[in-house]
Amino acid sequence: MATQNPPVSQTKSFTTVFLIEMWERFGFYGMQVLMVTYMMKKLGFVDTKANLVWGAAAALIYVTPAIGGWIGDTLIGTRRTMRMGAIVLMLGYALLWIPTENASFLYIALGVIIVGNGFFKPNAGNLVRKIYEGDDTKIDSAFTIYYMAVNIGSMISMTATPWIRDYVGERYGNDWGWHTAFGVCAIGLLLGLVNYALMSRALKHIGSPADDAPVNFKRLAAVLGGGLVMVFVSAFILNNEMVARICVYGAGVVLLCIFGHLINSSHRDERAGLIAALVLVVQTIFFFIFYQQMSTSLNLFAQKNVNLSFDVFGWHLFNWIPEQFQNLNAIWIVVLSPVLVFAYNAMGRMGKNPSIAAKFAWGFAAVAIGYFMYGLGARFAVEGQVSSWTMVWGYGFYSLGELLVSGLGLAMIARYVPARMGGFMMGAYYVASGVSQYLGSVVANYAHVPKDLTDPVASLPIYISLFNKLGFAGVACTVIALAMLPLMKKLSASHSDAATNNNPLPPVRSEEFNTP
């Protein structure tokens, strides 16, 4: 790592990364909020195909950062790789700006976005870690603020892009409505890059050793060439459902086999930690299956079975566009984060701070309640449409569960797994997250609604059946998490040889899903 230069404040360095991260998330969530309905309404996909294409894209989006982090650390530098990722992302959104109904063109644009995300995401988070390296107190606060950047950017874009699509579409035609909304995502990245160029001096002392060396053009050419190949590989996977399934399920089987081998061949004192890590990876998969419903089944539910009017005691407040309901997740995260920080601090002062394993159980219980809320709201549905407030409370409980669960699995793995297995466990976490994104879309397809079925009364029970099943799955995850409590307590108390004598990794924080 480059030697720090004291005259540049940590705050200014952090702000530089914070702002480009905010604009990058603006672009990504502005695109995500529209993508499934774009494929259905503009390209004519049935809901099952749209769900699976987006699920495959989301899986690749989660897996590629594992490669991008290695490129930044060892080949061309953390700062360079992050900046390159932002440029590639901007190009991907710009391709979506071009009016076309060619599905292959969409797959290529998504391939560009997948590669850009792989370059950008891990290196932006690594820069924040390097800015506050060695200062655990400040780094916790920094990642809490950094997490807010994710939600600020996503809140703005998930509100804006559906409105822009409708506004431009009404005046200049449906084609320009969709593609102008995607174009705004590209403009967001452009603004982020301009701001980064103006402030980048604040990061010159932060980065990996490769950042300090002159650009190695052979390595850069190899990275760009590999990225180009990955664009077309991603497009091929997105265009072939069977290939996507083979990749996802194959990755899952390989992951389980490697886990089985490690557990079987490990030292007796390491085995309990590895078993716990496996259970946590499985729980992570379930969590992201719940998470993937926001852009798939819950999004389509809002299109067909939600009254878009927000009313209080008969007074009309405003209407929302169906896709904008996905914004409730970011809004609740912003509202609940400081509440949880206050609660944890208060419990800590009383010596009753809950364990990570206990937070897992609470989190899945909240997720279960969130999905049961939709079934409750359906009991009071009018002509097949539930109140918009049902969505508010359903998303509220789910978001509380996200704050309690997401990111904790990686921290637990880092705490209890020997350092010599740390690299595999990091990779396993990202692969498991990617697998679960696709599985989430497979699960969403259990709420398939035929194209010719337009009656909300008929489609309501289809969606509610899925949400109730997800609620019961959340209950099962809660029971598993509760059953894990004694094992986790034992691991924490004994600090087994794998966690003490082998220098375990420090807790790993996820910039995307950091918890307070």
Coordinates of C-alpha atoms in Angstrom, one line a residue:
M1 CA 0.0 0.0 0.0
A2 CA 1.1 3.5 -0.7
T3 CA 2.5 5.5 2.2
Q4 CA -0.1 7.9 3.5
N5 CA 0.5 11.6 3.1
P6 CA -0.7 13.4 6.3
P7 CA -1.7 16.7 4.6
V8 CA -4.7 14.9 2.9
S9 CA -7.4 14.3 5.5
Q10 CA -9.1 11.0 5.8
T11 CA -12.5 12.7 5.5
K12 CA -11.6 14.2 2.1
S13 CA -10.3 10.9 0.8
F14 CA -13.4 9.1 2.0
T15 CA -15.7 11.7 0.5
T16 CA -14.1 11.1 -2.9
V17 CA -15.0 7.4 -2.8
F18 CA -18.3 8.1 -1.1
L19 CA -19.5 10.3 -4.0
I20 CA -18.5 8.1 -6.9
E21 CA -20.1 5.1 -5.0
M22 CA -23.3 7.1 -4.6
W23 CA -23.5 7.9 -8.4
E24 CA -22.6 4.3 -9.3
R25 CA -25.5 3.0 -7.2
F26 CA -27.7 5.7 -8.7
G27 CA -27.0 4.2 -12.1
F28 CA -27.3 0.5 -11.1
Y29 CA -30.5 0.8 -9.1
G30 CA -32.0 3.1 -11.7
M31 CA -31.5 0.4 -14.2
Q32 CA -32.5 -2.5 -11.9
V33 CA -35.8 -1.0 -10.9
L34 CA -37.0 -1.0 -14.6
M35 CA -35.3 -4.1 -16.1
V36 CA -37.8 -6.9 -15.5
T37 CA -40.8 -4.8 -16.6
Y38 CA -38.8 -3.5 -19.6
M39 CA -38.1 -7.0 -20.8
M40 CA -41.9 -7.8 -20.4
K41 CA -43.5 -4.6 -21.7
K42 CA -40.9 -3.6 -24.3
L43 CA -39.3 -6.9 -25.5
G44 CA -42.4 -9.1 -25.0
F45 CA -40.9 -11.6 -22.6
V46 CA -43.2 -13.6 -20.4
D47 CA -42.7 -13.0 -16.7
T48 CA -40.8 -16.3 -16.2
K49 CA -38.3 -15.5 -18.9
A50 CA -37.8 -12.0 -17.6
N51 CA -37.3 -13.2 -14.1
L52 CA -34.7 -15.8 -15.1
V53 CA -32.7 -13.5 -17.4
W54 CA -32.5 -10.9 -14.6
G55 CA -31.7 -13.7 -12.1
A56 CA -28.8 -14.9 -14.3
A57 CA -27.5 -11.3 -14.7
A58 CA -27.7 -10.7 -10.9
A59 CA -25.8 -13.9 -10.3
L60 CA -23.0 -12.8 -12.6
I61 CA -23.1 -9.3 -11.0
Y62 CA -22.4 -10.9 -7.6
V63 CA -19.7 -13.3 -8.7
T64 CA -17.5 -11.0 -10.9
P65 CA -16.3 -8.7 -8.0
A66 CA -14.2 -11.6 -6.7
I67 CA -12.2 -11.4 -9.9
G68 CA -12.2 -7.6 -10.0
G69 CA -10.7 -7.3 -6.5
W70 CA -7.8 -9.6 -7.5
I71 CA -7.2 -7.5 -10.6
G72 CA -7.1 -4.3 -8.5
D73 CA -4.8 -5.7 -5.9
T74 CA -2.3 -7.4 -8.1
L75 CA -2.4 -6.3 -11.7
I76 CA -3.3 -2.7 -12.4
G77 CA -4.1 -1.1 -9.1
T78 CA -7.2 -0.5 -6.9
R79 CA -7.8 3.1 -8.0
R80 CA -7.3 2.4 -11.7
T81 CA -9.6 -0.6 -11.6
M82 CA -12.4 1.3 -9.8
R83 CA -12.2 4.1 -12.3
M84 CA -12.2 1.7 -15.2
G85 CA -15.2 -0.1 -13.8
A86 CA -17.1 3.2 -13.6
I87 CA -16.3 4.0 -17.2
V88 CA -17.4 0.5 -18.4
L89 CA -20.6 0.8 -16.4
M90 CA -21.4 4.2 -18.0
L91 CA -20.9 2.5 -21.4
G92 CA -23.3 -0.3 -20.5
Y93 CA -26.0 2.1 -19.5
A94 CA -25.3 4.2 -22.6
L95 CA -26.0 1.1 -24.7
L96 CA -29.4 0.7 -23.0
W97 CA -30.0 4.4 -24.1
I98 CA -30.1 3.2 -27.7
P99 CA -33.8 2.5 -28.8
T100 CA -34.0 -1.1 -30.0
E101 CA -36.1 -4.2 -29.5
N102 CA -33.3 -6.6 -30.1
A103 CA -32.9 -9.0 -27.1
S104 CA -29.3 -9.9 -28.1
F105 CA -28.4 -6.2 -27.8
L106 CA -29.8 -6.1 -24.3
Y107 CA -27.8 -9.2 -23.3
I108 CA -24.6 -7.5 -24.6
A109 CA -25.4 -4.3 -22.7
L110 CA -26.0 -6.3 -19.5
G111 CA -22.7 -8.1 -20.1
V112 CA -20.9 -4.8 -20.2
I113 CA -22.7 -3.8 -16.9
I114 CA -21.7 -7.1 -15.3
V115 CA -18.0 -6.6 -16.2
G116 CA -18.1 -2.9 -15.1
N117 CA -19.6 -3.9 -11.8
G118 CA -16.9 -6.6 -11.3
F119 CA -14.2 -4.0 -11.8
F120 CA -15.8 -1.2 -9.7
K121 CA -17.5 -2.8 -6.7
P122 CA -14.7 -4.6 -4.8
N123 CA -12.2 -1.9 -5.4
A124 CA -14.4 1.0 -4.1
G125 CA -14.9 -0.9 -0.9
N126 CA -11.2 -1.7 -0.6
L127 CA -10.3 1.9 -0.9
V128 CA -12.5 2.8 2.1
R129 CA -10.8 0.0 4.1
K130 CA -7.4 1.3 3.1
I131 CA -8.3 4.9 4.1
Y132 CA -9.1 3.8 7.6
E133 CA -6.7 0.8 7.9
G134 CA -5.8 0.1 11.5
D135 CA -8.6 2.3 13.0
D136 CA -11.5 -0.1 13.7
T137 CA -13.5 2.6 15.4
K138 CA -13.4 5.0 12.4
I139 CA -13.8 2.2 9.8
D140 CA -17.1 1.0 11.4
S141 CA -18.5 4.6 11.2
A142 CA -17.1 5.0 7.7
F143 CA -18.8 1.9 6.4
T144 CA -22.1 2.9 8.1
I145 CA -21.9 6.3 6.2
Y146 CA -20.7 4.4 3.0
Y147 CA -23.8 2.2 3.3
M148 CA -25.9 5.3 3.4
A149 CA -24.4 6.4 0.1
V150 CA -25.7 3.2 -1.4
N151 CA -29.2 4.0 -0.2
I152 CA -29.1 7.7 -1.1
G153 CA -28.1 6.9 -4.6
S154 CA -30.7 4.1 -5.0
M155 CA -33.5 6.1 -3.4
I156 CA -33.0 9.0 -5.8
S157 CA -32.7 6.8 -8.9
M158 CA -35.5 4.3 -8.1
T159 CA -37.8 7.3 -7.6
A160 CA -36.6 9.2 -10.7
T161 CA -36.2 6.6 -13.5
P162 CA -39.8 5.2 -13.5
W163 CA -41.1 8.8 -13.4
I164 CA -38.8 9.8 -16.3
R165 CA -39.9 6.8 -18.3
D166 CA -43.5 7.8 -17.9
Y167 CA -43.0 11.5 -18.4
V168 CA -40.9 11.2 -21.6
G169 CA -43.0 8.3 -22.9
E170 CA -46.2 10.4 -22.7
R171 CA -44.7 13.2 -24.7
Y172 CA -42.2 11.6 -27.1
G173 CA -43.3 7.9 -27.4
N174 CA -42.9 4.8 -25.3
D175 CA -39.6 3.9 -26.9
W176 CA -37.9 7.1 -25.8
G177 CA -39.5 6.8 -22.4
W178 CA -37.7 3.6 -21.5
H179 CA -34.4 4.4 -23.1
T180 CA -34.2 7.9 -21.7
A181 CA -34.6 6.5 -18.3
F182 CA -31.7 4.2 -18.9
G183 CA -29.7 7.1 -20.3
V184 CA -30.1 9.0 -17.1
C185 CA -28.2 6.1 -15.4
A186 CA -25.3 6.7 -17.8
I187 CA -25.5 10.5 -17.1
G188 CA -25.3 9.7 -13.3
L189 CA -22.0 7.7 -13.9
L190 CA -20.6 10.6 -16.0
L191 CA -21.3 13.0 -13.2
G192 CA -19.6 10.7 -10.8
L193 CA -16.6 10.3 -13.0
V194 CA -16.3 14.1 -13.5
N195 CA -16.5 14.7 -9.7
Y196 CA -13.9 11.9 -9.1
A197 CA -11.5 13.5 -11.6
L198 CA -11.8 16.8 -9.7
M199 CA -11.2 15.2 -6.3
S200 CA -8.9 12.2 -7.2
R201 CA -5.8 14.0 -5.8
A202 CA -7.2 13.1 -2.3
L203 CA -6.7 9.4 -3.1
K204 CA -3.2 9.5 -4.6
H205 CA -1.7 8.1 -1.3
I206 CA -4.3 5.4 -1.1
G207 CA -4.3 2.1 -3.0
S208 CA -2.5 -1.1 -3.7
P209 CA 1.2 -1.4 -4.6
A210 CA 0.2 -1.6 -8.3
D211 CA -1.2 1.9 -8.1
D212 CA 2.2 3.3 -7.4
A213 CA 3.9 1.6 -10.3
P214 CA 3.7 3.0 -13.9
V215 CA 0.8 1.5 -16.0
N216 CA 1.8 -1.9 -17.3
F217 CA 0.2 -1.8 -20.7
K218 CA 0.5 -5.5 -21.3
R219 CA -1.4 -6.2 -18.1
L220 CA -4.0 -3.5 -19.0
A221 CA -4.5 -5.0 -22.4
A222 CA -4.9 -8.4 -21.0
V223 CA -7.5 -7.1 -18.5
L224 CA -9.4 -5.3 -21.2
G225 CA -9.3 -8.3 -23.5
G226 CA -10.5 -10.6 -20.7
G227 CA -13.3 -8.1 -19.9
L228 CA -14.4 -8.1 -23.5
V229 CA -14.5 -11.9 -23.6
M230 CA -16.5 -11.9 -20.4
V231 CA -19.0 -9.5 -22.0
F232 CA -19.8 -12.0 -24.7
V233 CA -19.6 -15.0 -22.3
S234 CA -22.2 -13.2 -20.1
A235 CA -24.4 -12.4 -23.1
F236 CA -24.3 -16.1 -24.1
I237 CA -25.3 -17.2 -20.6
L238 CA -28.1 -14.7 -20.5
N239 CA -29.4 -15.9 -23.9
N240 CA -29.4 -19.6 -23.0
E241 CA -31.5 -20.6 -20.0
M242 CA -30.1 -24.1 -19.9
V243 CA -26.5 -22.9 -19.9
A244 CA -27.4 -20.5 -17.0
R245 CA -29.0 -23.3 -15.0
I246 CA -26.0 -25.6 -15.6
C247 CA -23.6 -22.9 -14.5
V248 CA -25.6 -22.0 -11.4
Y249 CA -26.4 -25.6 -10.2
G250 CA -22.9 -26.8 -11.1
A251 CA -21.4 -24.0 -9.0
G252 CA -23.6 -25.0 -6.1
V253 CA -22.6 -28.7 -6.3
V254 CA -18.9 -27.9 -6.6
L255 CA -19.2 -25.6 -3.6
L256 CA -20.8 -28.3 -1.5
C257 CA -18.3 -30.9 -2.5
I258 CA -15.4 -28.6 -1.6
F259 CA -17.0 -27.8 1.7
G260 CA -17.5 -31.6 2.3
H261 CA -13.8 -32.2 1.5
L262 CA -12.6 -29.4 3.8
I263 CA -14.8 -30.6 6.7
N264 CA -13.7 -34.2 6.3
S265 CA -10.0 -33.4 6.0
S266 CA -9.8 -30.6 8.6
H267 CA -8.4 -30.8 12.1
R268 CA -10.9 -31.8 14.7
D269 CA -10.8 -28.3 16.4
E270 CA -11.5 -26.7 13.0
R271 CA -14.4 -28.8 12.1
A272 CA -17.1 -27.1 14.2
G273 CA -16.2 -23.7 12.7
L274 CA -16.4 -25.1 9.1
I275 CA -19.7 -26.7 9.7
A276 CA -21.0 -23.4 11.1
A277 CA -19.6 -21.6 8.1
L278 CA -21.5 -24.0 5.8
V279 CA -24.7 -23.5 7.6
L280 CA -24.2 -19.7 7.4
V281 CA -23.5 -19.9 3.7
V282 CA -26.8 -21.8 3.2
Q283 CA -28.6 -19.2 5.3
T284 CA -27.0 -16.5 3.1
I285 CA -28.4 -18.3 0.1
F286 CA -31.9 -18.2 1.6
F287 CA -31.6 -14.5 2.5
F288 CA -30.7 -13.5 -1.1
I289 CA -33.6 -15.6 -2.4
F290 CA -35.9 -13.4 -0.3
Y291 CA -34.0 -10.3 -1.5
Q292 CA -34.3 -11.2 -5.2
Q293 CA -38.1 -11.0 -4.9
M294 CA -38.0 -7.2 -4.8
S295 CA -37.1 -6.9 -8.4
T296 CA -39.1 -9.9 -9.6
S297 CA -42.3 -11.2 -7.9
L298 CA -42.9 -8.2 -5.6
N299 CA -42.3 -5.8 -8.5
L300 CA -44.8 -7.7 -10.7
F301 CA -47.2 -7.9 -7.7
A302 CA -47.2 -4.1 -7.6
Q303 CA -47.9 -3.9 -11.3
K304 CA -51.1 -6.0 -11.0
N305 CA -52.4 -6.2 -7.4
V306 CA -51.5 -3.0 -5.5
N307 CA -53.7 0.1 -5.3
L308 CA -51.2 2.8 -6.3
S309 CA -52.9 5.5 -4.2
F310 CA -51.6 6.4 -0.8
D311 CA -54.5 7.5 1.4
V312 CA -54.9 8.3 5.1
F313 CA -58.4 8.3 6.6
G314 CA -59.9 9.0 3.2
W315 CA -57.5 11.8 2.3
H316 CA -55.5 11.2 -0.9
L317 CA -51.8 11.9 -0.5
F318 CA -50.2 10.9 -3.8
N319 CA -49.8 8.0 -6.3
W320 CA -46.8 5.9 -6.9
I321 CA -45.6 4.2 -10.1
P322 CA -45.5 0.4 -9.5
E323 CA -41.7 0.1 -9.9
Q324 CA -41.2 2.8 -7.3
F325 CA -42.4 0.5 -4.5
Q326 CA -38.9 -1.1 -4.7
N327 CA -37.7 2.2 -3.3
L328 CA -39.3 1.3 0.0
N329 CA -36.4 -0.9 0.9
A330 CA -33.8 1.9 0.7
I331 CA -36.2 4.3 2.5
W332 CA -36.6 1.8 5.4
I333 CA -32.9 1.2 5.6
V334 CA -32.2 4.9 6.0
V335 CA -34.9 5.2 8.7
L336 CA -34.0 2.0 10.6
S337 CA -30.2 2.2 10.5
P338 CA -29.9 4.9 13.2
V339 CA -32.6 3.3 15.3
L340 CA -30.6 0.0 15.4
V341 CA -27.3 1.9 16.1
F342 CA -29.0 3.5 19.1
A343 CA -30.5 0.2 20.3
Y344 CA -27.2 -1.7 20.0
N345 CA -25.3 1.1 21.8
A346 CA -27.9 1.1 24.6
M347 CA -27.8 -2.7 24.9
G348 CA -24.0 -2.6 24.9
R349 CA -23.9 -0.2 27.8
M350 CA -26.1 -2.6 29.7
G351 CA -23.8 -5.5 28.8
K352 CA -26.6 -7.2 26.8
N353 CA -25.4 -6.6 23.2
P354 CA -26.9 -9.5 21.2
S355 CA -24.6 -12.0 19.5
I356 CA -24.3 -12.1 15.7
A357 CA -26.1 -15.5 15.7
A358 CA -29.0 -14.0 17.7
K359 CA -29.3 -11.2 15.1
F360 CA -29.5 -13.8 12.4
A361 CA -32.5 -15.3 14.2
W362 CA -34.2 -12.0 14.7
G363 CA -33.5 -11.0 11.1
F364 CA -35.1 -14.1 9.6
A365 CA -38.1 -13.7 11.9
A366 CA -38.5 -10.1 10.6
V367 CA -38.3 -11.4 7.0
A368 CA -41.0 -14.0 7.7
I369 CA -43.3 -11.3 9.2
G370 CA -42.7 -9.1 6.2
Y371 CA -43.9 -11.8 3.7
F372 CA -46.9 -12.7 5.9
M373 CA -47.9 -9.0 5.7
Y374 CA -48.9 -9.5 2.1
G375 CA -51.2 -12.3 2.9
L376 CA -52.7 -10.2 5.7
G377 CA -53.2 -7.3 3.3
A378 CA -54.9 -9.6 0.8
R379 CA -57.7 -10.3 3.3
F380 CA -58.7 -6.7 3.0
A381 CA -58.1 -6.4 -0.8
V382 CA -60.7 -4.5 -2.9
E383 CA -61.3 -5.9 -6.3
G384 CA -58.0 -7.9 -6.1
Q385 CA -55.9 -5.0 -5.1
V386 CA -54.2 -4.6 -1.7
S387 CA -53.6 -1.2 -0.1
S388 CA -50.3 0.5 -0.9
W389 CA -49.7 0.6 2.9
T390 CA -49.4 -3.2 2.8
M391 CA -46.3 -2.8 0.7
V392 CA -44.9 -0.2 3.1
W393 CA -45.2 -2.5 6.1
G394 CA -44.1 -5.6 4.2
Y395 CA -41.0 -3.9 3.0
G396 CA -40.4 -2.4 6.4
F397 CA -40.2 -5.8 8.2
Y398 CA -38.1 -7.2 5.3
S399 CA -35.7 -4.3 5.5
L400 CA -35.3 -4.7 9.3
G401 CA -34.4 -8.3 8.5
E402 CA -31.9 -7.2 5.9
L403 CA -30.2 -4.9 8.4
L404 CA -30.0 -7.7 11.0
V405 CA -28.9 -10.5 8.6
S406 CA -27.1 -9.2 5.6
G407 CA -23.3 -9.1 5.8
L408 CA -23.3 -11.0 9.1
G409 CA -22.6 -14.3 7.4
L410 CA -19.3 -13.1 6.0
A411 CA -18.3 -11.6 9.3
M412 CA -19.0 -14.9 11.1
I413 CA -17.1 -16.9 8.4
A414 CA -14.1 -14.6 8.8
R415 CA -14.2 -14.9 12.6
Y416 CA -14.3 -18.7 12.9
V417 CA -12.5 -20.0 9.8
P418 CA -8.7 -20.5 9.8
A419 CA -6.8 -17.9 7.8
R420 CA -5.4 -20.6 5.5
M421 CA -9.0 -21.1 4.2
G422 CA -9.9 -17.5 4.2
G423 CA -9.5 -16.9 0.5
F424 CA -11.8 -19.9 -0.3
M425 CA -14.4 -18.8 2.1
M426 CA -14.5 -15.3 0.6
G427 CA -15.0 -16.8 -2.8
A428 CA -17.5 -19.2 -1.5
Y429 CA -19.6 -16.4 -0.1
Y430 CA -19.7 -14.5 -3.4
V431 CA -20.5 -17.6 -5.4
A432 CA -23.2 -18.5 -2.9
S433 CA -24.7 -15.0 -3.2
G434 CA -24.7 -15.4 -7.0
V435 CA -26.3 -18.8 -6.9
S436 CA -29.0 -17.5 -4.6
Q437 CA -29.8 -14.6 -7.0
Y438 CA -30.7 -17.0 -9.7
L439 CA -32.5 -19.3 -7.3
G440 CA -34.5 -16.3 -6.2
S441 CA -35.7 -15.8 -9.8
V442 CA -36.6 -19.5 -10.0
V443 CA -38.7 -19.1 -6.8
A444 CA -40.3 -16.0 -8.2
N445 CA -41.6 -18.0 -11.2
Y446 CA -43.8 -20.0 -8.9
A447 CA -46.0 -16.9 -9.1
H448 CA -46.2 -17.1 -12.9
V449 CA -49.2 -15.2 -14.2
P450 CA -50.3 -16.1 -17.8
K451 CA -50.1 -13.2 -20.3
D452 CA -53.9 -13.3 -21.0
L453 CA -54.8 -13.2 -17.3
T454 CA -55.4 -9.5 -16.5
D455 CA -58.1 -9.8 -13.8
P456 CA -56.5 -8.7 -10.4
V457 CA -58.9 -10.9 -8.5
A458 CA -57.5 -14.0 -10.3
S459 CA -53.8 -13.0 -10.0
L460 CA -53.9 -12.1 -6.3
P461 CA -54.0 -15.7 -4.9
I462 CA -51.1 -16.7 -7.2
Y463 CA -48.8 -14.1 -5.7
I464 CA -50.1 -14.5 -2.1
S465 CA -49.5 -18.2 -2.3
L466 CA -45.8 -17.6 -3.1
F467 CA -45.5 -14.9 -0.4
N468 CA -47.0 -17.2 2.3
K469 CA -44.6 -20.0 1.3
L470 CA -41.7 -17.5 1.6
G471 CA -43.0 -16.5 5.1
F472 CA -42.9 -20.1 6.2
A473 CA -39.4 -20.5 4.7
G474 CA -38.5 -17.5 6.8
V475 CA -39.9 -19.2 9.9
A476 CA -37.8 -22.3 9.1
C477 CA -34.6 -20.2 8.7
T478 CA -35.4 -18.6 12.1
V479 CA -35.6 -22.0 13.7
I480 CA -32.3 -23.1 12.1
A481 CA -30.7 -19.8 13.3
L482 CA -32.0 -20.5 16.9
A483 CA -30.7 -24.0 16.8
M484 CA -27.3 -22.6 15.8
L485 CA -27.1 -20.4 18.9
P486 CA -25.6 -22.9 21.3
L487 CA -22.9 -23.8 18.7
M488 CA -22.0 -20.2 18.1
K489 CA -21.9 -19.5 21.8
K490 CA -19.6 -22.4 22.2
L491 CA -17.3 -21.1 19.4
S492 CA -17.3 -17.6 20.9
A493 CA -16.5 -18.8 24.4
S494 CA -13.8 -21.4 23.5
H495 CA -12.1 -19.5 20.7
S496 CA -11.1 -22.9 19.2
D497 CA -7.6 -23.5 17.9
A498 CA -8.8 -22.6 14.4
A499 CA -9.8 -19.2 15.6
T500 CA -6.9 -18.4 18.0
N501 CA -3.7 -20.2 17.0
N502 CA -4.1 -19.7 13.3
N503 CA -4.6 -16.0 13.2
P504 CA -8.1 -15.7 11.9
L505 CA -9.1 -13.1 9.4
P506 CA -10.5 -9.8 10.8
P507 CA -14.3 -9.3 10.5
V508 CA -15.1 -8.6 6.9
R509 CA -17.5 -5.8 6.2
S510 CA -19.6 -5.6 3.1
E511 CA -19.9 -2.1 1.6
E512 CA -23.2 -3.2 -0.1
F513 CA -24.8 -4.7 3.0
N514 CA -23.0 -3.3 6.0
T515 CA -24.8 -3.5 9.3
P516 CA -24.8 -0.9 12.0

